[in-house]
mmCIF file of C-alpha atoms in Angstrom:
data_model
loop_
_atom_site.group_PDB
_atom_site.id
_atom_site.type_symbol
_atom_site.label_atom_id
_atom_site.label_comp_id
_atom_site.label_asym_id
_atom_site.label_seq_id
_atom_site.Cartn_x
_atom_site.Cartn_y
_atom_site.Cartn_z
ATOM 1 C CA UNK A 259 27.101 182.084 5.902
ATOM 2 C CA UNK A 260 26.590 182.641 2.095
ATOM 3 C CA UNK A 261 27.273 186.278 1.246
ATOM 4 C CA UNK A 262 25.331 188.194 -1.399
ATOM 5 C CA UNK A 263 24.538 186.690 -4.261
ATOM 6 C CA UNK A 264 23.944 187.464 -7.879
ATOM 7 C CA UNK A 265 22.593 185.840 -10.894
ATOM 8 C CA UNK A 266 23.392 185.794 -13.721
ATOM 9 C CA UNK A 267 27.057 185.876 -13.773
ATOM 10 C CA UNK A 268 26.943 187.464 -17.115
ATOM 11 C CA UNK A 269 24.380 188.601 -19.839
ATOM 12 C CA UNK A 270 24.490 189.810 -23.256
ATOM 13 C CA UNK A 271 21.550 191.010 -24.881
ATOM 14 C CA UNK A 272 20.981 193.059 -27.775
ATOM 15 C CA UNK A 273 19.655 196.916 -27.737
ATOM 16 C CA UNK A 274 15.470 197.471 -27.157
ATOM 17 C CA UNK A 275 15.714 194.317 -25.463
ATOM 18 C CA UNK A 276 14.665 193.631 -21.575
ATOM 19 C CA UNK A 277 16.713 192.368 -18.769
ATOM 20 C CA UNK A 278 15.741 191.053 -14.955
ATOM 21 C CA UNK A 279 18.825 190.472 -12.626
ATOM 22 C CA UNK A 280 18.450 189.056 -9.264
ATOM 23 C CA UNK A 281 20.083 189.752 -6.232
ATOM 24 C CA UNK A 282 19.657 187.584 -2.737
ATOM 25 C CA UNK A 283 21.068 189.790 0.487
ATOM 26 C CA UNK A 284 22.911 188.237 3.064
ATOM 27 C CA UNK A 285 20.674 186.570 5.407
ATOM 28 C CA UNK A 286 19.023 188.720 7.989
ATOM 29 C CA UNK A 287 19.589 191.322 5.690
ATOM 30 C CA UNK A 288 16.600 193.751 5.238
ATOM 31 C CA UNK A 289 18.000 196.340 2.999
ATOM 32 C CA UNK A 290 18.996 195.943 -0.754
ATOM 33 C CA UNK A 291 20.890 198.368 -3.015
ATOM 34 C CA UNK A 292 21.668 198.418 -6.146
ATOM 35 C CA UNK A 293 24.692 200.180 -8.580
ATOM 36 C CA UNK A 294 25.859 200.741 -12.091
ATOM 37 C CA UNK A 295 29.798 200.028 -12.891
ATOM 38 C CA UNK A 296 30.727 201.270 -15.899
ATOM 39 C CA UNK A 297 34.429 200.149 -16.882
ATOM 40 C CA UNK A 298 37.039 202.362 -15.608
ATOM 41 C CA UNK A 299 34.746 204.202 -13.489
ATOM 42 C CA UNK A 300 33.422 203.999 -9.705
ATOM 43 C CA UNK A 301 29.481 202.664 -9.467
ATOM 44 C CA UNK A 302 26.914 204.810 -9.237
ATOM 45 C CA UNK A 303 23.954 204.331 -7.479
ATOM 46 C CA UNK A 304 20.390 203.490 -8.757
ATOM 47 C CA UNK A 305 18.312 202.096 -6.272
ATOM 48 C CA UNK A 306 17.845 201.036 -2.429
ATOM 49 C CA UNK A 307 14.917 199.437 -1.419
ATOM 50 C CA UNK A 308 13.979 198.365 2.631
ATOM 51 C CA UNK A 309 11.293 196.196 3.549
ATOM 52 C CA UNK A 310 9.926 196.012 0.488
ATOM 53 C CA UNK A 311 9.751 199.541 0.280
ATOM 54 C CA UNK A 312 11.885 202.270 -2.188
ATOM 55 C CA UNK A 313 14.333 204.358 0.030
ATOM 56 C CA UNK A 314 16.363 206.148 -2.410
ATOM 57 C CA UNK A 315 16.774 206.640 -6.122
ATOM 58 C CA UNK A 316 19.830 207.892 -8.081
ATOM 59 C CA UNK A 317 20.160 209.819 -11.448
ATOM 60 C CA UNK A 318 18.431 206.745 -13.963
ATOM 61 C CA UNK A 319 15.758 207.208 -16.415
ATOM 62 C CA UNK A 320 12.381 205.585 -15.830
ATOM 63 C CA UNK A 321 13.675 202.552 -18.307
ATOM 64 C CA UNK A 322 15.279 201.116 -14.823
ATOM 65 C CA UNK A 323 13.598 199.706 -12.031
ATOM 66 C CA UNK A 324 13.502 197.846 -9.148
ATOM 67 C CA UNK A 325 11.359 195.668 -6.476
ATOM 68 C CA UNK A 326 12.355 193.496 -2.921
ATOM 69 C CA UNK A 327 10.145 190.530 -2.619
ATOM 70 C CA UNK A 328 9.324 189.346 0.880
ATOM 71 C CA UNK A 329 12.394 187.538 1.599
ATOM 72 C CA UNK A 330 14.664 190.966 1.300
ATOM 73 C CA UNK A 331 15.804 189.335 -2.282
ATOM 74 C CA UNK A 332 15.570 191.817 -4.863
ATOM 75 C CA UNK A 333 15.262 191.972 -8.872
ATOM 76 C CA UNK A 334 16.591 194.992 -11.048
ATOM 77 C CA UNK A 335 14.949 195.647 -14.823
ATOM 78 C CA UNK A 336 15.877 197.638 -17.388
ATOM 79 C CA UNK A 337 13.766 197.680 -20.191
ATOM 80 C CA UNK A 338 14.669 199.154 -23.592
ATOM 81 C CA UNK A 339 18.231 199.088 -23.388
ATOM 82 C CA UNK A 340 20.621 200.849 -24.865
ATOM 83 C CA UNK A 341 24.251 200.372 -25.587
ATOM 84 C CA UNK A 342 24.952 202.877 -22.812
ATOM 85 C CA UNK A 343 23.577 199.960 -20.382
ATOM 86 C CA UNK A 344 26.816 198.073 -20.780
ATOM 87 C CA UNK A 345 27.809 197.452 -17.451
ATOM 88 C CA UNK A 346 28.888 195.916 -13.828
ATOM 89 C CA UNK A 347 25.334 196.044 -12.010
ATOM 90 C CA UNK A 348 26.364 195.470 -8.406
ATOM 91 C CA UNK A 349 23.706 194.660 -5.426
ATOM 92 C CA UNK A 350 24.645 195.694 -1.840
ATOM 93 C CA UNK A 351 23.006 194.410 1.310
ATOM 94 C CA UNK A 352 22.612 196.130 4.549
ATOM 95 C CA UNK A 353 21.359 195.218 7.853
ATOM 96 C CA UNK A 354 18.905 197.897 7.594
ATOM 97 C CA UNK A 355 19.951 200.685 5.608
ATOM 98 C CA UNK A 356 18.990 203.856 7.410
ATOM 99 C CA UNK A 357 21.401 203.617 9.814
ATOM 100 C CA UNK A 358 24.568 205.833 9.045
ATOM 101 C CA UNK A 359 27.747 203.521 8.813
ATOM 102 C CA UNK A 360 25.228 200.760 8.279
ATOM 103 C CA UNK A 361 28.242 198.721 6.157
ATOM 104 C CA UNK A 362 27.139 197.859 2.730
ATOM 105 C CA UNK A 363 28.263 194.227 1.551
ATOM 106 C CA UNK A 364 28.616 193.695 -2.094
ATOM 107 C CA UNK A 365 27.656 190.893 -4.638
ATOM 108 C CA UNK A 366 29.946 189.465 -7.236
ATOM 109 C CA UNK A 367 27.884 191.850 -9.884
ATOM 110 C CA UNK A 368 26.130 191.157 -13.201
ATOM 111 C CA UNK A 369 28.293 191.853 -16.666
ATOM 112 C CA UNK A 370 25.882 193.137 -18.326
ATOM 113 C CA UNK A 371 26.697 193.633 -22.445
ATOM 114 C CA UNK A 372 24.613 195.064 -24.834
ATOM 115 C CA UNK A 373 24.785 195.046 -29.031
ATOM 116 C CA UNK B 149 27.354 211.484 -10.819
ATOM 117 C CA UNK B 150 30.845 211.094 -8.920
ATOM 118 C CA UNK B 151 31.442 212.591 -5.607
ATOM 119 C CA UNK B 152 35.351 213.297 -6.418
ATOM 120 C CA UNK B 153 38.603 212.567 -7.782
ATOM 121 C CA UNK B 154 40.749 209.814 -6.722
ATOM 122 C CA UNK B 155 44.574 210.704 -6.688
ATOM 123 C CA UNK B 156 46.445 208.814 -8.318
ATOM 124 C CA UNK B 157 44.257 207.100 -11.200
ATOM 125 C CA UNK B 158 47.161 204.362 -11.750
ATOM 126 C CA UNK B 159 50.150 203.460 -9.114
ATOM 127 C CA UNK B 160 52.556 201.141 -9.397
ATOM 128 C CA UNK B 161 55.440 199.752 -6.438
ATOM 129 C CA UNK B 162 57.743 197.415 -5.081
ATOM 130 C CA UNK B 163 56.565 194.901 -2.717
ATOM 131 C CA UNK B 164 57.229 196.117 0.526
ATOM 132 C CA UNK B 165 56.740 199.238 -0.515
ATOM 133 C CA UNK B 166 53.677 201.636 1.034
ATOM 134 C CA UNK B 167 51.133 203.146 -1.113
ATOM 135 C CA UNK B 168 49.378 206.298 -0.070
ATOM 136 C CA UNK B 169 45.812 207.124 -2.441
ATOM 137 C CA UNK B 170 43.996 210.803 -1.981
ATOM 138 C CA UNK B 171 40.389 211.072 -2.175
ATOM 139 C CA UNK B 172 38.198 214.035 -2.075
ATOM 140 C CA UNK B 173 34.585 214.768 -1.907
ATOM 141 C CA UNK B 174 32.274 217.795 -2.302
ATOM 142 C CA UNK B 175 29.902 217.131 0.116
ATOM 143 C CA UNK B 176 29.066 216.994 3.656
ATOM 144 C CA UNK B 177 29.045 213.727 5.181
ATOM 145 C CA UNK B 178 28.441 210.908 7.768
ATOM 146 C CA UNK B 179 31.352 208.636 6.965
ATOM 147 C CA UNK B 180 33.609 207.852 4.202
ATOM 148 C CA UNK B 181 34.608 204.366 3.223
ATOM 149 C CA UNK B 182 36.967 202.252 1.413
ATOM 150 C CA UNK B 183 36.313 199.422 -0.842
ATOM 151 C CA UNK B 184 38.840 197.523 -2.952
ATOM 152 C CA UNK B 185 37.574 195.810 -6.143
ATOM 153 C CA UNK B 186 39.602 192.563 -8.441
ATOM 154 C CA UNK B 187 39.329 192.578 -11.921
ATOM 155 C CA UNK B 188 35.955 193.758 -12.201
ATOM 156 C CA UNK B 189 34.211 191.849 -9.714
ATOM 157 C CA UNK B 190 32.403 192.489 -6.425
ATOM 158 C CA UNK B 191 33.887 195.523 -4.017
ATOM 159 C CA UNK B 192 35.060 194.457 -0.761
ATOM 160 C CA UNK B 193 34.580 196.801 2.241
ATOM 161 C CA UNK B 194 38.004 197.800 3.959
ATOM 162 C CA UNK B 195 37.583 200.249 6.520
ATOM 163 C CA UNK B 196 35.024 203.527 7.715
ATOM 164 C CA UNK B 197 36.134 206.568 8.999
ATOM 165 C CA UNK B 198 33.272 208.770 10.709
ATOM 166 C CA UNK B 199 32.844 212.587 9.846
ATOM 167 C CA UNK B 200 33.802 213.358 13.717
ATOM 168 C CA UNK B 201 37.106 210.730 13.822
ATOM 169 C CA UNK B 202 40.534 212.118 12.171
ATOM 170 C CA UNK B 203 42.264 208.980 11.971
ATOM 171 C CA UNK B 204 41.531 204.913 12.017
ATOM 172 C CA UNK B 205 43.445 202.105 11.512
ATOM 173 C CA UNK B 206 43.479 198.309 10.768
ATOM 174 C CA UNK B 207 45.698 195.436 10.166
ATOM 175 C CA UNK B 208 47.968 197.418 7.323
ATOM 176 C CA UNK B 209 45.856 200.083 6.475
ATOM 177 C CA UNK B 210 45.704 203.628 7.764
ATOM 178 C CA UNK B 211 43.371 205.962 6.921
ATOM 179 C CA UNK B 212 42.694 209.402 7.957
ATOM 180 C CA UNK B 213 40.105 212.215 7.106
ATOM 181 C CA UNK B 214 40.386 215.987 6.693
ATOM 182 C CA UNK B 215 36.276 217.512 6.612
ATOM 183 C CA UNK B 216 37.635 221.260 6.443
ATOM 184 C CA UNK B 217 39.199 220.252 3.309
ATOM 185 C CA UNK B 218 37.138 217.077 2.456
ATOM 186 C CA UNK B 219 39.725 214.880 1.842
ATOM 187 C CA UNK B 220 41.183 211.638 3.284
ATOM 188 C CA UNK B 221 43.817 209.012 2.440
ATOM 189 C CA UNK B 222 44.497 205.633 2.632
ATOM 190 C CA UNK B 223 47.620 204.379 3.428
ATOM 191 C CA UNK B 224 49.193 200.766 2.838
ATOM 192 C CA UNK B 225 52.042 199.804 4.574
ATOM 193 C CA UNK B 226 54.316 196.729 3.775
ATOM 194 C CA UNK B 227 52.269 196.073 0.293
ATOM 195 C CA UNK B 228 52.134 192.565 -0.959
ATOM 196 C CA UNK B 229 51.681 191.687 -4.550
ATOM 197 C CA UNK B 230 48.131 190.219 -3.259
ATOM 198 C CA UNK B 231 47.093 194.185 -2.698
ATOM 199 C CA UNK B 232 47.256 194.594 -6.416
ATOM 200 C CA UNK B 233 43.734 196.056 -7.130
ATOM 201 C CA UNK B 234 41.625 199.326 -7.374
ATOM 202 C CA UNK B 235 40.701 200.962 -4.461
ATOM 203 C CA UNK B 236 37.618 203.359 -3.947
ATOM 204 C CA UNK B 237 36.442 205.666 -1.952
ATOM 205 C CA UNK B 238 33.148 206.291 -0.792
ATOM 206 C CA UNK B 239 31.035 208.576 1.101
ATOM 207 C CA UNK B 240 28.047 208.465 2.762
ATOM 208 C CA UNK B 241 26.345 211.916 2.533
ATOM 209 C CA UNK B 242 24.464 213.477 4.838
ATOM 210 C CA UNK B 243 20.430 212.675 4.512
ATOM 211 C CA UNK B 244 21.127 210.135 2.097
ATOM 212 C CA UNK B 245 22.259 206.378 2.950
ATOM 213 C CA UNK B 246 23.481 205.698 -0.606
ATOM 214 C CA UNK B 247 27.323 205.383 -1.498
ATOM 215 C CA UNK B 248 28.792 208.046 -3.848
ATOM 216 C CA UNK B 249 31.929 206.541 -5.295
ATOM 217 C CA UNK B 250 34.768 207.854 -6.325
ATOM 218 C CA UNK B 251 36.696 207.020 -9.636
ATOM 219 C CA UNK B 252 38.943 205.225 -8.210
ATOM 220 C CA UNK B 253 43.093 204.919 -7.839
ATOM 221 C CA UNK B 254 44.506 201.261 -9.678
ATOM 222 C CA UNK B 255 47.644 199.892 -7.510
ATOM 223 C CA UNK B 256 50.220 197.519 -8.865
ATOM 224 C CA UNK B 257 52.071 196.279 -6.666
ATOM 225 C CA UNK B 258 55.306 194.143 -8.235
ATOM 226 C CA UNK B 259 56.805 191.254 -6.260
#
């Protein structure tokens, strides 16, 4: 089985711009989060979505959001970005995400770069 | 934000060798985890400890957890030069499913 999956591999964009990365769960999958790596640092969490549905939200401005399509995949944005955005963006997928120990699988991540 | 510190930030030892990293955390919590990340790409899930279990092991690793003074450590035995990588830790707190990471402890390990 395919594990989670993340496109693009890397992304450079330039500040004020927009950016969409996608994110595919491992199958049977329903719940998709998603995290900020900045270098030398451990990720921080933005989002986690479950059935379509927002479950949690970490410490981000309203420039970042999220949405899970009907197949559990999921897209990030980030609109007017910043050189600050310069980062690992990581998805997780969950069986379902509101279990405790519910084991979070991670995606090869997004470099994200911004001039 | 971060949940804690990560003890050491950088280690570095002989193959063969064990390497012991310290985490803490602030919070209460379910579980705590550990992930180990290569050069920047995707975080691979090692083992989970539960707030009511003191000790867990698999394969190499060791791991143990200390909730009166929110703490726990993982322990390596017999590292190979393939273990070279950073190691977090992670807890899940209480009412919230999300992962707080720590900062993370980079291990060398030199064959």
């Amino acid at each position: 089985d395919a594990g989670v999956t993340q496109s693009p591999t890397h992304l450079i964009k330039t500040r004020g711009q927009h950016v969409t990365l996608r994110c595919s769960p491992i199958s049977g999958h329903k719940s998709v989060s998603w995290y900020q790596q900045v270098l030398g640092q451990g990720p921080q969490f933005i989002f986690q979505y479950y059935e379509k549905e927002e479950r949690g939200r970490g410490n981000f401005p309203d420039r970042f959001s999220a949405r899970q399509f009907p197949n559990y995949s999921s897209e990030l944005n980030v609109n007017a970005l910043l050189l600050g955005d310069s980062a690992l963006y990581l998805c997780a997928s969950s069986l379902d995400g509101l279990r405790s120990a519910d084991t979070q699988y991670f995606g090869p991540g997004t470099r994200l770069t911004v001039l | 934000s971060q949940q804690g510190e990560e003890d050491p930030q950088a280690l570095s030892i002989q193959e063969g060798e064990n390497a012991t990293m310290n985490c803490s955390y602030k919070t209460s919590i379910n579980n705590l985890q550990w992930y180990r990340q290569n050069s920047g790409r995707g975080l691979v899930h090692l083992i989970l400890i539960r707030s009511n279990e003191r000790e867990k092991h698999s394969g190499r690793l060791r791991v143990t957890l200390d909730t009166s003074k929110k703490s726990s450590s993982l322990l390596i035995t017999a590292s190979r030069a393939a273990d070279t990588a950073s190691y977090f830790c992670a807890t899940e707190d209480t009412g919230r499913r999300a992962l707080t990471f720590g900062s993370g402890t980079r291990l060398q390990v030199q064959p």
